[in-house]
Amino acid sequence: MLKKCIRCFLPAAGLLLMLFACGDVTTPQAAENANKTITLIDHAGKEVTIPAQPRRVVIDQVPLIATYVMFHGGSAPYIVGLSGNVLAAVSQTALVDIAPEIKSVSTAHYTNGELNVEQLLNLKPDVVFFSAGNTARGELFAKAGIPAVGFSTNGDPTTLYADWLRLLEKVFRQPGKMNGMIKYGDKLIADVAKRASSVPDKRRKKMMILFNYNNGELRVSGSRKHFGYHWLRTVNVLNAAESVQGVTAVNLEQVYGWQPELIVMPGNGQCSITPSEVIENTVEGADFSPLRAVGDGKVYSSELGLWSWYTPNPDAPLVVLWLAKLAYPDLFADMDLKKKTFEYYHMFYHYDLTAAQIDAVYRGVLPNG
């Protein structure tokens, strides 16, 4: 349930909100001709012509919904279609409390996870947002005559979220709307990265991202070519899986050899197991007990945040701070992660998280948050 103006936990948030909000928001003129179109260049480098006032939006299988909600200040207007998998995942998060209208969005255009173009056309979309790297999908939309804007899913998630927000500014013709948010996020990430960079090589922690475990297959995030590489590099930790590329399947013997000091997992929606299952060694078909991180109880998951904190997402500045505090708690002891999260959601989603919601995001994280 939406909560407004809880000031006891946020003495400065009102002032910060005014500073970031003033001057950034512009809105399309309601009196303009609804048939007008605009042309923009999407992240695939394609020239796309879309309605100047899109009012029926479908988000294809790209993790954009949380960014979309942030862009719209804590709501999800105009969304008429989502992937069923995405809707199922976000229904377990605070996102459906922030923007409850998401729960009524159609998923009928997907059958067993596969897109049904005829059903999609029944939604009469003005525009579809999709992964720019999925060229086959882009061609499918073009053939069906559906305007489609590609959002990049390659690169550094600490900057991609800003690229997504900038592209949404173009789609909705609100240039500069997210200036304050992006400036705030860039500063927080830069401050955390600068402090973490002071850790000497011999004291850098070895961290492993356990991407998922399904049907006996363990996948981790290795070096380069995927988001985990960038997250870990930003907070100056050693990637225990550095010897493998991208998100790849490995066996437990390899992980035993790496001996990570900390393990983090993306959370529900991508990772099918939980930190408690790893620590208690109850994962069927896998023995995690020889791992140092397991013995020390240093296995963590964001439990989603808003969708997944592994993929590019608008909470990127919080993800960086969270990882830095996991790795170097003494160095970041003065930065209250839970309070910072409350402030962040208040300012940019216009939503006051409850203590229970914050605990759900940071379950298993350092006791002092």
Coordinates of C-alpha atoms in Angstrom, one line a residue:
M1 CA 0.0 0.0 0.0
L2 CA 1.4 3.4 -1.0
K3 CA 2.7 5.4 1.9
K4 CA 3.3 9.1 1.8
C5 CA 5.6 11.4 3.6
I6 CA 7.2 9.3 6.4
R7 CA 9.5 12.1 7.6
C8 CA 10.9 10.5 10.8
F9 CA 13.2 8.3 8.6
L10 CA 14.0 10.9 6.0
P11 CA 14.9 14.4 7.5
A12 CA 16.4 15.7 4.2
A13 CA 14.4 13.8 1.6
G14 CA 11.9 16.6 1.0
L15 CA 14.6 19.1 0.2
L16 CA 16.4 16.6 -2.0
L17 CA 13.2 15.8 -3.9
M18 CA 12.6 19.5 -4.6
L19 CA 16.1 20.0 -5.8
F20 CA 15.9 17.1 -8.2
A21 CA 12.4 17.6 -9.4
C22 CA 12.5 21.3 -10.1
G23 CA 13.1 22.2 -13.7
D24 CA 13.5 18.6 -15.0
V25 CA 9.9 17.6 -15.8
T26 CA 8.3 18.6 -19.1
T27 CA 5.1 17.1 -20.4
P28 CA 3.7 16.7 -23.9
Q29 CA 1.0 19.2 -24.9
A30 CA -2.4 17.5 -24.6
A31 CA -3.8 19.5 -27.4
E32 CA -1.4 18.2 -30.0
N33 CA -2.7 16.1 -32.8
A34 CA -2.8 12.5 -31.6
N35 CA -1.8 11.3 -35.1
K36 CA 1.5 13.1 -35.1
T37 CA 4.6 11.0 -35.3
I38 CA 8.3 11.4 -34.3
T39 CA 11.4 9.7 -35.5
L40 CA 14.3 8.6 -33.2
I41 CA 17.4 6.4 -33.3
D42 CA 17.2 3.5 -30.9
H43 CA 20.0 1.6 -29.3
A44 CA 20.3 -0.8 -32.3
G45 CA 21.1 2.3 -34.4
K46 CA 17.8 1.9 -36.2
E47 CA 15.6 4.9 -37.2
V48 CA 12.2 4.3 -35.7
T49 CA 9.0 6.3 -36.3
I50 CA 6.5 6.1 -33.5
P51 CA 3.4 8.1 -32.4
A52 CA 4.3 11.4 -30.8
Q53 CA 2.0 10.5 -27.9
P54 CA 2.3 6.7 -27.4
R55 CA -0.6 5.6 -25.2
R56 CA -0.5 1.8 -25.7
V57 CA 2.9 0.4 -24.8
V58 CA 4.1 -3.2 -24.7
I59 CA 7.4 -4.2 -23.1
D60 CA 8.8 -7.4 -24.7
Q61 CA 11.3 -9.6 -23.0
V62 CA 13.7 -6.9 -21.8
P63 CA 14.1 -6.0 -18.1
L64 CA 12.8 -2.5 -18.6
I65 CA 9.7 -2.3 -16.4
A66 CA 11.4 -1.0 -13.2
T67 CA 13.1 1.7 -15.3
Y68 CA 9.8 2.6 -16.9
V69 CA 8.2 3.0 -13.5
M70 CA 11.0 5.2 -12.3
F71 CA 10.8 7.3 -15.4
H72 CA 7.1 7.9 -14.7
G73 CA 7.7 8.8 -11.1
G74 CA 6.4 5.7 -9.5
S75 CA 3.6 4.7 -12.0
A76 CA 3.2 2.6 -15.1
P77 CA 0.9 4.5 -17.4
Y78 CA 0.1 3.3 -20.9
I79 CA 1.5 -0.3 -20.4
V80 CA -0.9 -2.8 -22.0
G81 CA 1.3 -5.8 -22.4
L82 CA 4.2 -7.6 -20.5
S83 CA 5.8 -11.0 -20.6
G84 CA 4.1 -13.4 -18.2
N85 CA 7.5 -14.3 -16.8
V86 CA 8.3 -10.7 -16.0
L87 CA 4.9 -10.1 -14.5
A88 CA 5.2 -13.2 -12.3
A89 CA 8.6 -12.1 -11.0
V90 CA 7.7 -8.4 -10.3
S91 CA 4.5 -9.5 -8.6
Q92 CA 6.8 -10.7 -5.8
T93 CA 8.4 -7.3 -5.3
A94 CA 7.6 -3.8 -4.1
L95 CA 7.1 -2.8 -7.7
V96 CA 3.4 -3.9 -7.7
D97 CA 2.9 -1.8 -4.6
I98 CA 4.5 1.2 -6.1
A99 CA 2.6 0.8 -9.4
P100 CA -0.3 -1.6 -8.7
E101 CA -1.7 -1.1 -12.2
I102 CA 1.0 -3.5 -13.4
K103 CA -1.0 -6.4 -12.0
S104 CA -3.8 -5.9 -14.6
V105 CA -1.5 -5.7 -17.7
S106 CA -2.1 -8.4 -20.3
T107 CA 0.2 -11.3 -20.9
A108 CA -2.1 -13.1 -23.3
H109 CA 0.3 -12.5 -26.3
Y110 CA 2.7 -15.0 -24.9
T111 CA 2.0 -18.8 -25.0
N112 CA 4.5 -20.9 -23.0
G113 CA 6.9 -18.0 -23.1
E114 CA 6.7 -17.7 -26.9
L115 CA 5.4 -14.5 -28.5
N116 CA 2.1 -14.7 -30.5
V117 CA 2.1 -11.8 -33.0
E118 CA -1.6 -12.1 -33.7
Q119 CA -2.4 -11.7 -30.0
L120 CA 0.1 -8.9 -29.8
L121 CA -1.7 -7.1 -32.6
N122 CA -4.9 -7.4 -30.7
L123 CA -3.4 -5.2 -28.0
K124 CA -3.1 -2.4 -30.7
P125 CA 0.3 -1.3 -29.4
D126 CA 1.5 2.2 -30.4
V127 CA 5.1 1.0 -29.6
V128 CA 6.9 -2.1 -28.4
F129 CA 10.1 -1.9 -26.3
F130 CA 12.4 -4.9 -26.9
S131 CA 16.1 -6.0 -26.6
A132 CA 18.1 -4.2 -29.3
G133 CA 20.4 -7.2 -29.6
N134 CA 17.5 -9.5 -30.6
T135 CA 17.5 -8.6 -34.3
A136 CA 15.1 -11.5 -35.2
R137 CA 12.6 -9.9 -32.8
G138 CA 13.1 -6.5 -34.4
E139 CA 12.5 -7.9 -37.8
L140 CA 9.4 -9.7 -36.6
F141 CA 7.9 -6.4 -35.3
A142 CA 8.8 -4.6 -38.5
K143 CA 7.1 -7.3 -40.6
A144 CA 4.0 -7.0 -38.5
G145 CA 4.0 -3.2 -38.9
I146 CA 4.5 -2.6 -35.2
P147 CA 6.8 0.4 -34.2
A148 CA 9.5 -1.1 -32.0
V149 CA 12.3 0.7 -30.0
G150 CA 15.3 -1.4 -29.1
F151 CA 17.0 -1.0 -25.7
S152 CA 20.6 -2.1 -25.4
T153 CA 21.2 -5.0 -23.0
N154 CA 25.0 -5.1 -23.6
G155 CA 27.6 -3.3 -21.6
D156 CA 28.1 -1.8 -18.1
P157 CA 24.9 -1.9 -16.0
T158 CA 26.3 1.1 -13.9
T159 CA 25.7 3.3 -17.0
L160 CA 23.1 1.4 -19.1
Y161 CA 20.3 2.4 -16.8
A162 CA 20.9 6.0 -17.6
D163 CA 21.0 5.1 -21.3
W164 CA 17.6 3.5 -20.9
L165 CA 16.2 6.6 -19.1
R166 CA 17.5 8.9 -21.9
L167 CA 15.9 6.8 -24.6
L168 CA 12.6 6.9 -22.7
E169 CA 13.0 10.7 -22.6
K170 CA 13.1 10.6 -26.4
V171 CA 10.1 8.3 -26.7
F172 CA 7.9 10.4 -24.5
R173 CA 9.4 13.8 -25.6
Q174 CA 10.5 14.8 -22.2
P175 CA 14.1 15.9 -22.7
G176 CA 16.1 16.3 -19.4
K177 CA 13.4 14.9 -17.2
M178 CA 15.8 12.4 -15.6
N179 CA 18.8 14.8 -15.3
G180 CA 18.5 15.0 -11.5
M181 CA 18.2 11.2 -11.0
I182 CA 21.1 10.4 -13.3
K183 CA 23.3 13.1 -11.7
Y184 CA 22.5 11.7 -8.3
G185 CA 23.2 8.1 -9.4
D186 CA 26.4 8.9 -11.2
K187 CA 27.7 10.7 -8.1
L188 CA 26.9 7.9 -5.7
I189 CA 28.5 5.3 -8.0
A190 CA 31.6 7.4 -8.5
D191 CA 31.9 8.0 -4.8
V192 CA 31.6 4.3 -3.9
A193 CA 34.0 3.3 -6.7
K194 CA 36.6 5.9 -5.7
R195 CA 36.5 4.7 -2.0
A196 CA 36.7 1.0 -3.0
S197 CA 39.6 1.7 -5.3
S198 CA 41.7 2.6 -2.3
V199 CA 41.7 -1.1 -1.2
P200 CA 45.2 -2.5 -1.9
D201 CA 45.5 -5.5 -4.1
K202 CA 46.4 -7.8 -1.3
R203 CA 43.2 -6.9 0.6
R204 CA 40.8 -7.2 -2.3
K205 CA 38.0 -9.7 -1.5
K206 CA 37.3 -12.6 -3.9
M207 CA 33.6 -12.6 -4.8
M208 CA 31.6 -15.0 -7.1
I209 CA 28.3 -14.3 -8.7
L210 CA 26.3 -17.5 -8.7
F211 CA 24.0 -16.7 -11.5
N212 CA 21.7 -19.8 -11.2
Y213 CA 21.5 -23.5 -10.6
N214 CA 19.0 -25.6 -12.6
N215 CA 18.7 -29.3 -13.2
G216 CA 22.2 -29.9 -11.8
E217 CA 23.8 -27.1 -13.9
L218 CA 25.6 -24.4 -12.0
R219 CA 26.2 -21.1 -13.9
V220 CA 28.4 -18.3 -12.8
S221 CA 29.3 -14.8 -14.1
G222 CA 32.9 -14.8 -15.4
S223 CA 35.1 -12.2 -16.9
R224 CA 33.8 -9.6 -19.4
K225 CA 30.8 -9.9 -21.8
H226 CA 28.2 -9.8 -19.1
F227 CA 26.9 -7.6 -16.3
G228 CA 28.6 -9.4 -13.4
Y229 CA 32.0 -8.4 -14.7
H230 CA 31.1 -4.7 -14.5
W231 CA 29.4 -4.9 -11.1
L232 CA 32.4 -6.6 -9.5
R233 CA 35.0 -4.4 -11.2
T234 CA 33.2 -1.2 -10.1
V235 CA 33.6 -2.2 -6.4
N236 CA 37.2 -3.4 -6.8
V237 CA 36.8 -7.0 -5.9
L238 CA 38.4 -10.0 -7.4
N239 CA 36.1 -12.1 -9.6
A240 CA 36.5 -15.7 -8.4
A241 CA 35.2 -16.9 -11.8
E242 CA 37.7 -14.7 -13.8
S243 CA 39.0 -17.7 -15.7
V244 CA 35.7 -18.2 -17.5
Q245 CA 33.9 -16.0 -20.0
G246 CA 30.4 -14.5 -19.5
V247 CA 27.6 -16.4 -17.9
T248 CA 28.7 -20.0 -18.2
A249 CA 28.2 -23.5 -16.8
V250 CA 30.9 -24.8 -14.5
N251 CA 31.3 -27.8 -12.2
L252 CA 31.6 -27.6 -8.4
E253 CA 35.2 -28.8 -8.5
Q254 CA 36.1 -25.6 -10.4
V255 CA 34.4 -23.6 -7.7
Y256 CA 36.1 -25.5 -5.0
G257 CA 39.4 -24.5 -6.6
W258 CA 38.4 -20.8 -6.7
Q259 CA 37.3 -20.7 -3.1
P260 CA 35.3 -17.4 -3.1
E261 CA 35.2 -15.4 0.1
L262 CA 31.7 -14.1 -0.7
I263 CA 28.9 -15.4 -3.0
V264 CA 26.1 -13.2 -4.3
M265 CA 23.1 -14.3 -6.3
P266 CA 20.7 -12.3 -8.5
G267 CA 17.6 -13.3 -6.6
N268 CA 14.2 -14.8 -7.6
G269 CA 13.4 -14.5 -11.3
Q270 CA 16.9 -15.6 -12.4
C271 CA 18.4 -17.7 -9.6
S272 CA 16.3 -20.7 -8.6
I273 CA 18.1 -21.3 -5.2
T274 CA 18.4 -19.2 -2.1
P275 CA 21.3 -18.2 0.2
S276 CA 19.9 -20.3 3.0
E277 CA 19.7 -23.4 0.8
V278 CA 23.4 -22.9 -0.1
I279 CA 24.5 -22.2 3.4
E280 CA 22.5 -25.1 4.9
N281 CA 23.7 -27.3 2.0
T282 CA 20.2 -28.4 1.0
V283 CA 20.4 -27.9 -2.7
E284 CA 19.7 -31.2 -4.4
G285 CA 22.6 -32.6 -6.3
A286 CA 25.1 -30.0 -5.1
D287 CA 27.5 -30.0 -2.2
F288 CA 28.5 -26.4 -1.4
S289 CA 29.9 -27.2 2.1
P290 CA 33.6 -27.2 1.1
L291 CA 33.4 -23.5 0.1
R292 CA 34.9 -20.9 2.5
A293 CA 32.0 -18.5 1.8
V294 CA 29.5 -21.1 2.8
G295 CA 31.3 -22.0 6.0
D296 CA 31.5 -18.3 6.9
G297 CA 27.8 -17.8 6.0
K298 CA 28.7 -15.1 3.5
V299 CA 26.2 -16.0 0.8
Y300 CA 23.8 -13.2 -0.2
S301 CA 21.0 -12.3 -2.6
S302 CA 19.2 -9.0 -3.2
E303 CA 15.9 -11.0 -3.3
L304 CA 15.1 -9.1 -6.5
G305 CA 15.0 -5.4 -5.6
L306 CA 12.7 -4.3 -8.4
W307 CA 12.9 -7.3 -10.7
S308 CA 16.6 -8.2 -10.7
W309 CA 19.6 -6.3 -9.5
Y310 CA 21.9 -8.4 -11.7
T311 CA 20.6 -7.0 -15.0
P312 CA 20.6 -3.2 -15.9
N313 CA 18.2 -1.5 -13.6
P314 CA 17.4 1.9 -12.2
D315 CA 18.6 0.9 -8.7
A316 CA 22.2 0.5 -10.1
P317 CA 23.6 3.1 -7.6
L318 CA 22.2 1.0 -4.7
V319 CA 23.5 -2.2 -6.2
V320 CA 27.0 -0.8 -6.2
L321 CA 26.7 0.4 -2.6
W322 CA 25.3 -3.0 -1.5
L323 CA 28.1 -4.9 -3.1
A324 CA 30.8 -2.6 -1.7
K325 CA 29.4 -2.9 1.8
L326 CA 29.4 -6.7 1.5
A327 CA 33.0 -6.7 0.4
Y328 CA 34.4 -4.0 2.6
P329 CA 32.0 -3.4 5.5
D330 CA 34.6 -1.4 7.6
L331 CA 35.3 0.9 4.7
F332 CA 31.7 1.7 4.1
A333 CA 30.5 1.6 7.8
D334 CA 29.4 5.2 7.7
M335 CA 27.0 4.7 4.7
D336 CA 23.6 3.5 6.0
L337 CA 22.4 1.2 3.1
K338 CA 18.9 0.9 4.3
K339 CA 18.4 4.6 4.9
K340 CA 20.0 5.4 1.5
T341 CA 17.5 2.9 -0.1
F342 CA 14.5 4.6 1.6
E343 CA 15.7 8.0 0.5
Y344 CA 16.3 6.8 -3.1
Y345 CA 12.8 5.3 -3.5
H346 CA 11.2 8.3 -1.9
M347 CA 13.0 10.7 -4.3
F348 CA 12.7 8.7 -7.5
Y349 CA 9.7 6.4 -7.2
H350 CA 7.8 8.7 -4.9
Y351 CA 7.2 5.8 -2.6
D352 CA 8.1 5.1 1.0
L353 CA 9.3 1.6 1.5
T354 CA 8.3 -0.1 4.8
A355 CA 11.0 -1.6 7.0
A356 CA 9.8 -5.1 6.0
Q357 CA 10.2 -4.3 2.3
I358 CA 13.7 -3.0 2.8
D359 CA 14.5 -6.1 4.8
A360 CA 13.2 -8.3 2.0
V361 CA 15.5 -6.6 -0.5
Y362 CA 18.5 -6.9 1.9
R363 CA 17.8 -10.2 3.5
G364 CA 21.0 -11.7 4.8
V365 CA 23.0 -8.5 4.4
L366 CA 25.1 -7.0 7.2
P367 CA 23.1 -6.6 10.4
N368 CA 23.7 -2.8 10.5
G369 CA 22.5 -2.5 6.9

